[in-house]
Short mmCIF file of C-alpha atoms in Angstrom, two decimals:
data_model
loop_
_atom_site.label_atom_id
_atom_site.label_comp_id
_atom_site.label_asym_id
_atom_site.label_seq_id
_atom_site.Cartn_x
_atom_site.Cartn_y
_atom_site.Cartn_z
CA MET A 16 29.69 -9.02 22.33
CA ARG A 17 28.30 -5.84 20.87
CA ILE A 18 24.51 -5.92 20.20
CA VAL A 19 23.07 -3.80 17.45
CA GLN A 20 19.64 -2.96 16.13
CA THR A 21 18.23 -1.16 12.92
CA PHE A 22 15.02 0.95 12.90
CA TRP A 23 14.65 2.49 9.41
CA THR A 24 11.39 4.22 9.02
CA ALA A 25 11.62 4.93 5.25
CA GLY A 26 10.13 8.44 5.92
CA ARG A 27 7.09 7.10 7.70
CA ASN A 28 5.88 8.39 11.02
CA PRO A 29 6.31 5.57 13.60
CA LEU A 30 3.43 7.06 15.61
CA GLU A 31 1.12 6.53 12.68
CA HIS A 32 2.53 3.70 10.64
CA SER A 33 2.06 0.20 11.93
CA PHE A 34 5.13 -1.54 10.10
CA GLY A 35 3.31 -4.82 9.72
CA TRP A 36 1.46 -4.76 13.12
CA LEU A 37 -2.17 -4.18 13.66
CA ARG A 38 -1.59 -0.77 15.25
CA PRO A 39 1.37 1.44 15.45
CA GLU A 40 1.52 1.34 19.30
CA TYR A 41 2.18 -2.44 19.06
CA ASN A 42 5.23 -1.82 16.92
CA LEU A 43 6.42 0.61 19.59
CA MET A 44 5.92 -1.80 22.48
CA SER A 45 7.77 -4.43 20.38
CA TRP A 46 10.76 -2.17 19.96
CA ALA A 47 10.67 -1.35 23.68
CA LEU A 48 10.46 -4.96 24.82
CA SER A 49 13.22 -5.91 22.45
CA CYS A 50 15.55 -3.23 23.62
CA LEU A 51 14.79 -3.66 27.32
CA SER A 52 15.09 -7.38 27.16
CA LEU A 53 18.57 -6.92 25.59
CA ARG A 54 19.59 -4.38 28.15
CA GLU A 55 18.87 -6.91 30.84
CA HIS A 56 21.86 -9.05 29.63
CA TYR A 57 24.23 -6.82 27.62
CA ASP A 58 26.03 -3.54 28.37
CA GLU A 59 26.46 -2.52 24.82
CA VAL A 60 23.28 -2.17 22.72
CA ALA A 61 23.55 0.21 19.76
CA LEU A 62 20.65 1.58 17.57
CA TYR A 63 21.09 2.56 13.91
CA THR A 64 18.17 4.63 12.72
CA ASP A 65 16.98 7.84 10.98
CA GLU A 66 15.74 11.19 12.53
CA GLN A 67 12.19 9.98 12.87
CA GLY A 68 13.33 6.68 14.47
CA LYS A 69 15.43 8.61 16.99
CA HIS A 70 12.68 10.98 17.73
CA VAL A 71 10.29 8.30 18.76
CA LEU A 72 12.45 5.65 20.32
CA ILE A 73 14.94 7.93 22.01
CA ASP A 74 13.38 11.42 22.44
CA LEU A 75 9.91 10.24 23.36
CA LEU A 76 10.31 6.79 24.79
CA HIS A 77 13.81 7.14 26.22
CA LEU A 78 14.80 3.58 25.46
CA PRO A 79 18.16 2.82 27.03
CA TYR A 80 20.32 2.30 24.09
CA THR A 81 23.97 2.87 24.79
CA GLU A 82 24.64 4.26 21.38
CA VAL A 83 22.45 5.97 18.79
CA HIS A 84 23.58 6.42 15.30
CA VAL A 85 21.44 8.54 12.95
CA VAL A 86 22.69 7.34 9.69
CA TYR A 87 19.76 6.46 7.39
CA ASP A 88 17.61 9.02 5.56
CA GLU A 89 14.32 8.37 3.81
CA HIS A 90 16.07 7.88 0.39
CA LEU A 91 18.24 4.94 1.51
CA CYS A 92 16.33 2.43 -0.81
CA LEU A 93 12.73 1.45 -1.76
CA PRO A 94 10.65 1.23 1.48
CA GLN A 95 9.69 -2.24 0.89
CA HIS A 96 13.37 -3.38 0.83
CA TRP A 97 13.75 -3.13 4.63
CA ALA A 98 16.48 -5.58 4.70
CA TYR A 99 18.81 -3.28 2.91
CA ALA A 100 19.03 -0.98 6.10
CA LYS A 101 19.78 -4.04 8.15
CA ILE A 102 22.66 -5.09 5.85
CA LYS A 103 24.03 -1.52 5.90
CA THR A 104 24.12 -1.77 9.64
CA TYR A 105 26.03 -5.09 9.38
CA SER A 106 28.51 -3.51 7.05
CA LEU A 107 29.25 -0.60 9.39
CA GLN A 108 30.44 -2.83 12.25
CA THR A 109 34.18 -3.06 12.81
CA LYS A 110 34.14 -5.72 15.58
CA PRO A 111 32.09 -8.97 16.38
CA PHE A 112 28.45 -8.23 16.83
CA LEU A 113 25.00 -9.63 17.10
CA HIS A 114 22.12 -7.84 15.22
CA VAL A 115 18.62 -8.36 16.81
CA ASP A 116 15.45 -7.48 14.98
CA GLY A 117 12.88 -5.34 16.74
CA ASP A 118 10.34 -8.06 16.96
CA VAL A 119 12.83 -10.41 18.72
CA TYR A 120 12.94 -10.68 22.53
CA LEU A 121 15.51 -12.38 24.65
CA PRO A 122 14.47 -13.17 28.24
CA LYS A 123 17.79 -15.06 28.56
CA PRO A 124 21.25 -14.24 27.11
CA VAL A 125 22.47 -16.14 24.02
CA SER A 126 24.84 -18.99 25.05
CA GLU A 127 28.67 -18.08 24.96
CA ASP A 128 29.27 -21.06 22.55
CA ILE A 129 27.08 -19.41 19.91
CA MET A 130 28.43 -15.95 20.60
CA ASP A 131 31.98 -17.27 19.92
CA ALA A 132 30.96 -18.67 16.56
CA PRO A 133 32.30 -17.32 13.15
CA LEU A 134 28.71 -16.82 11.90
CA ILE A 135 25.40 -16.68 13.84
CA ALA A 136 21.85 -16.84 12.62
CA GLN A 137 18.50 -17.51 14.16
CA ASN A 138 17.91 -20.93 12.52
CA ARG A 139 18.41 -22.69 9.05
CA GLU A 140 15.23 -23.08 7.01
CA ILE A 141 14.05 -25.86 4.70
CA GLY A 142 12.83 -24.32 1.45
CA THR A 143 9.45 -25.83 0.60
CA THR A 144 7.07 -25.06 -2.26
CA TYR A 145 6.39 -21.89 -0.34
CA TYR A 146 9.74 -20.29 -1.08
CA ARG A 147 9.81 -21.92 -4.65
CA LYS A 148 6.60 -20.22 -5.61
CA ILE A 149 7.83 -16.93 -4.16
CA MET A 150 10.94 -17.09 -6.21
CA ASP A 151 9.15 -18.27 -9.37
CA ARG A 152 6.87 -15.30 -9.19
CA LEU A 153 9.77 -12.92 -8.46
CA PHE A 154 11.59 -14.03 -11.54
CA GLU A 155 8.72 -14.30 -13.84
CA GLY A 156 9.55 -12.40 -17.16
CA SER A 157 12.60 -10.66 -15.54
CA VAL A 158 16.35 -10.96 -15.85
CA ILE A 159 18.25 -10.51 -12.64
CA GLU A 160 22.05 -10.28 -12.10
CA LEU A 161 23.18 -12.69 -9.41
CA PRO A 162 26.55 -14.15 -8.16
CA GLU A 163 26.92 -17.58 -9.72
CA TYR A 164 26.81 -19.45 -6.42
CA LEU A 165 23.34 -17.90 -5.82
CA GLU A 166 22.10 -18.82 -9.18
CA VAL A 167 23.15 -22.47 -8.41
CA GLY A 168 21.39 -22.39 -5.06
CA LEU A 169 18.20 -21.18 -6.48
CA ARG A 170 18.06 -24.08 -8.93
CA GLU A 171 18.18 -26.52 -5.96
CA GLU A 172 14.84 -28.38 -5.30
CA SER A 173 14.91 -26.94 -1.66
CA ILE A 174 16.09 -23.39 -1.71
CA ALA A 175 18.61 -22.85 1.17
CA SER A 176 18.00 -19.97 3.59
CA TYR A 177 18.62 -18.72 7.13
CA ASN A 178 16.12 -16.79 9.28
CA MET A 179 18.03 -13.67 10.24
CA GLY A 180 15.97 -12.35 13.10
CA LEU A 181 19.35 -12.72 14.74
CA PHE A 182 22.51 -12.39 12.73
CA GLY A 183 26.19 -11.71 13.41
CA GLY A 184 29.38 -13.47 14.41
CA ASN A 185 33.19 -13.04 14.66
CA ASP A 186 34.19 -13.58 11.04
CA MET A 187 34.22 -9.96 10.16
CA ALA A 188 35.94 -10.50 6.75
CA PHE A 189 33.15 -12.82 5.65
CA ILE A 190 30.42 -10.62 6.98
CA HIS A 191 31.84 -7.52 5.08
CA SER A 192 32.13 -9.57 1.93
CA TYR A 193 28.55 -10.77 2.33
CA CYS A 194 27.27 -7.21 2.87
CA LYS A 195 29.07 -5.96 -0.23
CA GLU A 196 27.62 -8.67 -2.47
CA ALA A 197 24.13 -8.38 -0.94
CA LEU A 198 23.96 -4.65 -1.35
CA ALA A 199 25.30 -4.90 -4.86
CA VAL A 200 22.62 -7.41 -5.81
CA CYS A 201 19.94 -5.05 -4.47
CA ASP A 202 21.39 -1.99 -6.08
CA MET A 203 21.84 -3.69 -9.45
CA ASN A 204 18.25 -4.83 -9.52
CA LYS A 205 16.20 -2.44 -7.55
CA ALA A 206 14.68 -0.91 -10.65
CA THR A 207 13.27 -4.34 -11.57
CA TYR A 208 12.33 -5.87 -8.31
CA LEU A 209 9.73 -3.79 -6.42
CA ASN A 210 8.31 -6.71 -4.55
CA GLY A 211 9.06 -7.00 -0.76
CA ASN A 212 9.87 -10.68 -1.18
CA PHE A 213 13.10 -9.50 -2.86
CA ASN A 214 14.42 -9.22 0.73
CA LEU A 215 14.37 -13.03 1.10
CA LEU A 216 16.66 -13.28 -1.84
CA PHE A 217 19.47 -10.69 -1.26
CA GLU A 218 19.48 -11.16 2.64
CA GLN A 219 18.56 -14.76 3.65
CA MET A 220 19.32 -16.93 0.51
CA LEU A 221 22.50 -15.12 -0.58
CA PHE A 222 23.88 -15.50 2.95
CA ALA A 223 23.06 -19.21 3.03
CA ASP A 224 24.63 -20.00 -0.36
CA LYS A 225 27.71 -17.78 0.32
CA ALA A 226 28.46 -19.53 3.64
CA LYS A 227 28.08 -22.91 1.83
CA GLU A 228 30.28 -21.69 -1.00
CA GLU A 229 33.08 -20.58 1.25
CA ASN A 230 32.59 -23.61 3.71
CA ILE A 231 32.09 -21.47 6.86
CA PRO A 232 29.88 -23.08 9.56
CA VAL A 233 26.87 -21.14 10.78
CA SER A 234 25.76 -21.46 14.45
CA THR A 235 22.18 -21.08 15.12
CA ILE A 236 20.06 -20.14 18.08
CA PHE A 237 17.76 -23.10 17.27
CA PRO A 238 19.59 -26.32 16.46
CA GLN A 239 16.50 -27.64 14.61
CA VAL A 240 15.73 -26.69 11.06
CA PHE A 241 12.29 -25.12 10.28
CA ASN A 242 10.22 -25.15 7.11
CA ASP A 243 10.18 -21.70 5.47
CA ASN A 244 6.58 -21.41 6.54
CA GLY A 245 6.79 -23.39 9.73
CA TYR A 246 7.06 -20.61 12.34
CA THR A 247 4.22 -21.52 14.77
CA VAL A 248 2.67 -19.56 17.70
CA ALA A 249 3.77 -22.29 20.09
CA GLY A 250 7.36 -22.34 18.87
CA PHE A 251 8.08 -18.57 18.60
CA CYS A 252 5.25 -16.42 20.09
CA GLN A 253 3.91 -17.97 23.29
CA LEU A 254 4.82 -15.00 25.54
CA SER A 255 2.75 -16.41 28.43
CA ARG A 256 5.79 -18.50 28.91
CA TYR A 257 8.19 -15.49 28.82
CA GLU A 258 10.15 -16.49 31.99
CA GLU A 259 10.59 -20.11 30.84
CA LYS A 260 11.84 -19.74 27.30
CA GLY A 261 14.91 -17.96 26.11
CA PHE A 262 13.78 -16.55 22.83
CA PHE A 263 10.75 -15.17 21.06
CA HIS A 264 10.22 -13.81 17.58
CA LEU A 265 6.91 -12.31 16.50
CA LEU A 266 7.48 -12.55 12.76
CA GLY A 267 5.29 -12.15 9.78
CA GLY A 268 1.54 -12.71 10.23
CA HIS A 269 1.79 -13.30 13.96
CA LYS A 270 1.91 -9.47 14.26
CA ARG A 271 -1.66 -9.48 13.16
CA ASN A 272 -2.93 -12.26 15.18
CA MET A 273 -4.95 -10.84 18.05
CA GLU A 274 -4.46 -13.65 20.39
CA VAL A 275 -0.74 -13.43 20.14
CA ILE A 276 -0.80 -9.59 20.47
CA GLU A 277 -3.00 -9.85 23.56
CA THR A 278 -0.38 -11.98 25.34
CA PHE A 279 2.37 -9.91 24.14
CA VAL A 280 0.88 -6.65 25.41
CA GLU A 281 0.08 -8.33 28.71
CA THR A 282 3.64 -9.43 29.11
CA PHE A 283 5.10 -6.08 28.19
CA MET A 284 2.71 -4.36 30.57
CA THR A 285 3.64 -6.65 33.45
CA LEU A 286 7.29 -6.38 32.95
CA TYR A 287 7.80 -2.79 32.06
CA PRO A 288 4.66 -0.82 33.14
CA ASP A 289 6.30 2.54 32.99
CA TYR A 290 7.27 2.19 29.37
CA TYR A 291 3.77 0.69 28.62
CA LYS A 292 2.23 3.81 30.18
CA GLN A 293 4.53 6.07 28.16
CA ILE A 294 3.51 4.42 24.94
CA LEU A 295 -0.21 4.57 25.70
CA SER A 296 0.13 8.28 26.63
CA LEU A 297 1.21 8.97 22.97
CA TYR A 298 -2.43 7.79 22.02
CA PRO A 299 -4.74 9.49 24.43
CA HIS A 300 -7.62 9.41 21.98
CA HIS A 301 -7.45 5.64 22.10
CA TYR A 302 -6.29 4.92 25.64
CA GLN A 303 -7.73 7.16 28.36
CA ARG A 304 -7.80 4.72 31.29
CA GLY A 305 -5.20 5.78 33.78
CA ILE A 306 -3.68 8.23 31.23
CA THR A 307 -6.05 11.12 31.16
CA LYS A 308 -8.02 12.53 34.13
CA GLY A 309 -11.65 11.74 34.53
CA GLY A 310 -13.75 8.80 33.32
CA VAL A 311 -14.39 7.44 29.92
CA CYS A 312 -17.60 9.06 28.76
CA LEU A 313 -19.85 6.99 26.56
CA LEU A 314 -21.99 9.06 24.13
CA MET A 315 -25.40 7.70 23.24
CA THR A 316 -26.03 6.74 19.64
CA ASN A 317 -29.37 6.18 17.93
CA THR A 318 -28.65 2.50 18.00
CA ASP A 319 -28.11 2.50 21.73
CA ILE A 320 -31.54 4.13 22.59
CA PRO A 321 -33.26 0.72 23.30
CA ILE A 322 -30.40 -0.13 25.77
CA LYS A 323 -30.23 3.38 27.43
CA ALA A 324 -30.38 1.90 30.83
CA PHE A 325 -27.20 -0.04 30.20
CA ILE A 326 -25.35 2.84 28.73
CA ASP A 327 -26.35 4.92 31.81
CA PHE A 328 -25.07 2.15 33.92
CA LEU A 329 -21.70 2.05 32.16
CA ASN A 330 -21.32 5.92 32.49
CA LYS A 331 -22.08 5.65 36.25
CA ALA A 332 -19.34 2.84 36.43
CA GLU A 333 -16.93 5.04 34.60
CA MET A 334 -17.64 7.93 37.06
CA ASP A 335 -16.84 5.52 39.90
CA TRP A 336 -13.64 4.20 38.14
CA SER A 337 -12.37 7.72 37.28
CA THR A 338 -10.74 8.11 40.71
CA LEU A 339 -8.67 5.13 40.33
CA SER A 340 -4.94 5.61 39.83
CA TRP A 341 -2.71 4.01 37.29
CA GLU A 342 -1.07 2.07 40.06
CA ASP A 343 -4.43 0.74 41.33
CA LEU A 344 -5.43 -0.42 37.94
CA LEU A 345 -2.06 -1.85 37.17
CA GLU A 346 -1.96 -4.07 40.34
CA VAL A 347 -5.46 -5.52 39.52
CA GLU A 348 -4.46 -5.85 35.89
CA ARG A 349 -1.34 -7.83 36.77
CA ARG A 350 -3.41 -10.16 38.95
CA CYS A 351 -5.83 -10.69 36.12
CA ILE A 352 -2.92 -11.80 33.89
CA ASN A 353 -1.71 -14.14 36.65
CA GLY A 354 -5.14 -15.52 36.89
CA LYS A 355 -5.19 -16.39 33.30
CA ARG A 356 -1.92 -18.34 33.72
CA LEU A 357 -2.80 -20.40 36.76
CA SER A 358 -2.67 -24.14 36.34
CA PHE A 359 -5.33 -25.90 38.29
CA HIS A 360 -3.46 -29.10 39.29
CA LYS A 361 -5.42 -30.88 42.08
CA ASP A 362 -2.40 -30.66 44.43
CA LYS A 363 -2.43 -26.81 44.04
CA LEU A 364 -6.13 -26.08 44.92
CA ASN A 365 -5.25 -25.76 48.46
CA ASP A 366 -2.78 -22.96 47.58
CA ILE A 367 -4.76 -20.87 45.21
CA CYS A 368 -6.88 -18.14 46.66
CA VAL A 369 -9.24 -16.11 44.63
CA CYS A 370 -11.48 -13.05 45.04
CA CYS A 371 -13.72 -10.87 42.82
CA ASN A 372 -12.19 -8.15 40.83
CA PRO A 373 -12.46 -5.22 43.21
CA TYR A 374 -13.75 -2.98 40.49
CA LEU A 375 -16.33 -5.48 39.16
CA LYS A 376 -19.94 -4.23 38.58
CA CYS A 377 -23.01 -6.14 37.42
CA PHE A 378 -26.00 -4.98 35.41
CA ASP A 379 -29.29 -6.76 35.62
CA VAL A 380 -31.01 -6.74 32.30
CA LEU A 381 -34.51 -5.00 32.64
CA ASP A 382 -37.67 -7.19 32.38
CA SER A 383 -39.22 -4.39 30.39
CA TRP A 384 -36.79 -4.78 27.48
CA ASP A 385 -38.18 -5.94 24.17
CA GLU A 386 -36.67 -8.23 21.66
CA GLU A 387 -34.92 -5.35 19.89
CA ALA A 388 -32.94 -4.38 22.87
CA ILE A 389 -31.96 -7.93 23.53
CA ARG A 390 -30.85 -8.14 20.00
CA ILE A 391 -28.59 -5.14 20.32
CA MET A 392 -27.07 -6.41 23.52
CA ARG A 393 -26.40 -9.83 21.95
CA LYS A 394 -24.61 -8.06 19.12
CA ARG A 395 -22.81 -5.86 21.36
CA LEU A 396 -21.56 -8.77 23.55
CA SER A 397 -20.92 -11.07 20.55
CA CYS A 398 -23.43 -13.71 21.82
CA LYS A 399 -25.25 -16.21 19.80
CA GLU A 400 -28.73 -15.22 18.50
CA ASP A 401 -30.58 -17.28 21.09
CA ALA A 402 -28.15 -16.82 24.07
CA PRO A 403 -30.11 -15.78 27.22
CA ILE A 404 -29.01 -12.39 28.63
CA GLU A 405 -29.98 -11.73 32.23
CA LYS A 406 -26.76 -10.20 33.90
CA VAL A 407 -23.72 -8.41 32.45
CA ALA A 408 -20.54 -8.10 34.31
CA VAL A 409 -18.18 -5.11 33.58
CA VAL A 410 -14.57 -4.38 34.82
CA PRO A 411 -12.14 -1.60 33.79
CA MET A 412 -9.03 -2.47 31.74
CA LEU A 413 -5.70 -0.77 31.04
CA SER A 414 -5.08 -2.67 27.79
CA PHE A 415 -7.08 -3.10 24.55
CA LYS A 416 -10.73 -1.99 25.14
CA THR A 417 -10.96 0.35 28.12
CA ARG A 418 -13.53 -2.07 29.69
CA LYS A 419 -14.58 -5.65 29.47
CA GLU A 420 -18.26 -6.42 29.14
CA TYR A 421 -19.20 -10.04 29.81
CA VAL A 422 -22.55 -11.92 29.77
CA LEU A 423 -22.84 -13.74 33.18
CA TYR A 424 -24.54 -17.11 33.10
CA GLU A 425 -26.20 -18.63 36.06
CA LEU A 426 -23.30 -20.80 37.35
CA GLU A 427 -20.83 -17.93 36.90
CA HIS A 428 -23.16 -15.66 38.90
CA GLN A 429 -23.39 -18.21 41.71
CA VAL A 430 -19.51 -18.32 41.87
CA LEU A 431 -19.24 -14.57 42.14
CA GLU A 432 -22.12 -14.48 44.88
CA GLN A 433 -20.03 -16.87 46.94
CA LEU A 434 -17.02 -14.54 46.79
CA LYS A 435 -18.99 -11.23 47.41
CA GLY A 436 -16.85 -9.32 49.99
CA CYS A 437 -14.40 -12.07 50.64
CA SER A 438 -11.63 -14.32 49.33
CA MET A 439 -11.51 -18.02 49.40
CA LYS A 440 -9.16 -20.89 48.58
CA VAL A 441 -10.42 -22.73 45.48
CA TYR A 442 -10.94 -26.02 47.27
CA GLU A 443 -13.20 -24.14 49.84
CA LEU A 444 -15.01 -22.46 47.09
CA LEU A 445 -15.70 -25.70 45.43
CA ASN A 446 -17.02 -27.19 48.68
CA LYS A 447 -19.53 -24.45 48.98
CA LEU A 448 -20.64 -24.77 45.32
CA ILE A 449 -20.91 -28.66 45.15
CA ALA A 450 -23.58 -30.54 47.08
CA LYS A 451 -22.36 -33.60 49.07
CA ASN A 452 -21.84 -36.72 46.99
CA SER A 453 -21.69 -34.80 43.74
CA SER A 454 -20.06 -36.54 40.81
CA GLU A 455 -16.55 -35.81 39.58
CA GLU A 456 -18.18 -34.40 36.54
CA MET A 457 -19.99 -31.80 38.60
CA ARG A 458 -16.79 -30.77 40.35
CA THR A 459 -14.96 -30.43 37.01
CA LEU A 460 -17.84 -28.32 35.80
CA TRP A 461 -17.62 -25.91 38.60
CA LEU A 462 -13.70 -25.76 38.43
CA THR A 463 -14.19 -24.91 34.70
CA GLU A 464 -16.57 -21.99 35.49
CA ILE A 465 -13.92 -20.68 38.06
CA GLN A 466 -11.19 -20.89 35.40
CA ILE A 467 -13.39 -18.93 32.90
CA LEU A 468 -14.06 -16.19 35.39
CA LEU A 469 -10.33 -15.89 36.11
CA ASN A 470 -9.53 -15.90 32.33
CA GLU A 471 -12.04 -13.12 31.88
CA GLY A 472 -10.50 -11.06 34.76
CA LEU A 473 -13.79 -11.17 36.77
CA LEU A 474 -11.99 -13.22 39.35
CA ILE A 475 -8.40 -12.64 40.25
CA PRO A 476 -5.87 -14.37 42.56
CA TYR A 477 -6.07 -12.77 46.04
CA ASN A 478 -2.26 -12.58 46.13
CA ASN A 479 0.39 -12.89 43.49
CA PHE A 480 0.56 -16.60 43.60
CA ILE A 481 1.10 -18.14 40.15
CA ASN A 482 2.04 -21.67 39.23
CA HIS A 483 2.90 -23.40 35.94
#
């Protein structure tokens, strides 16, 4: 089946505008991961966009769309009515299709049973007080022209809706009729409804009520029905399980959840490192590691003067790391990500071999530092006000911050000391750390410390072993 996507910029620069994400580059990574995941399974993936969208996704990133249609200019509709462009794309199709949003990723193809259906959507929604309040605010003090079946549907206790992160099907007559009515509703009322929530009405709710009115079944990617505000991280955004699950949708507020974004970026970097590097290269003022030549120089501020020795240490570390290639850093970063995802089942401890991050450096806090210097370091490292700070570990990073700075506590330092210059299987490491006849609680404590160091990227798997 034909796969289509819509990227309408509404005249905004995709290199500068975040489109709901925390940063613009995350939006670009999302479009790249979406397109690339689709091209893993489908030979025909078409993009409908405008000149700015084409410039970024095609001319700069070279995403492998098989067709590119520059059909939308900045005056298509109000910028907040983003669903209008999607519906225009639906209306332009002449044969069965599946439209996929740019924040949807498909590690596995959609089943043939669903692809053969008359109508396809992501999932049906149960309207709760969440949608009811949105619609009540939308209609407050206004008159809107709606088809009769939609007026009836909006009076129901639970407002019917479908999530249309994916949408399409084989009943082209119905789809064209739906598009005509949805666009008409938007056009007739656009002067009144400036709120972005209007998209819910003319895209999702109108579709649900029209399909019900004409008694046409809708097949969904998810058989279960979700509350209108029930899209959890575990259900839709847990990209650490990318290879296991077949579908992800980073919708709504999840685009601004830093934990979700971190896993998303790590997954994208691991799967498509060349595209990841290409996107970072568009932001050299933010991402220098592996992109520009030379180290990352830290300028001293007045606040940093009490911890000058630490800033000098970091600059020396940056000089040492400046000779590392993108490939060197990527290999270690991948192993860091694998380390985070290791599962320490007892029967696996004989298989997991770990070592120190090869670029790890440690700073010993000076005895001469006064309380002001310690306070500055605690603030810099997000420590509690009474946390002891004796050693700080640093490693270079390709993603997010250019470098991780981490307070090393005594047990963690002991783990790293055991692994200095060597690798070791986890069970061997535990035997060196634990005294004979130690309790199971002590064994669990040391294992937890090892897992923390893996999660922070200070330890990494010696090879690419990973288990789930």
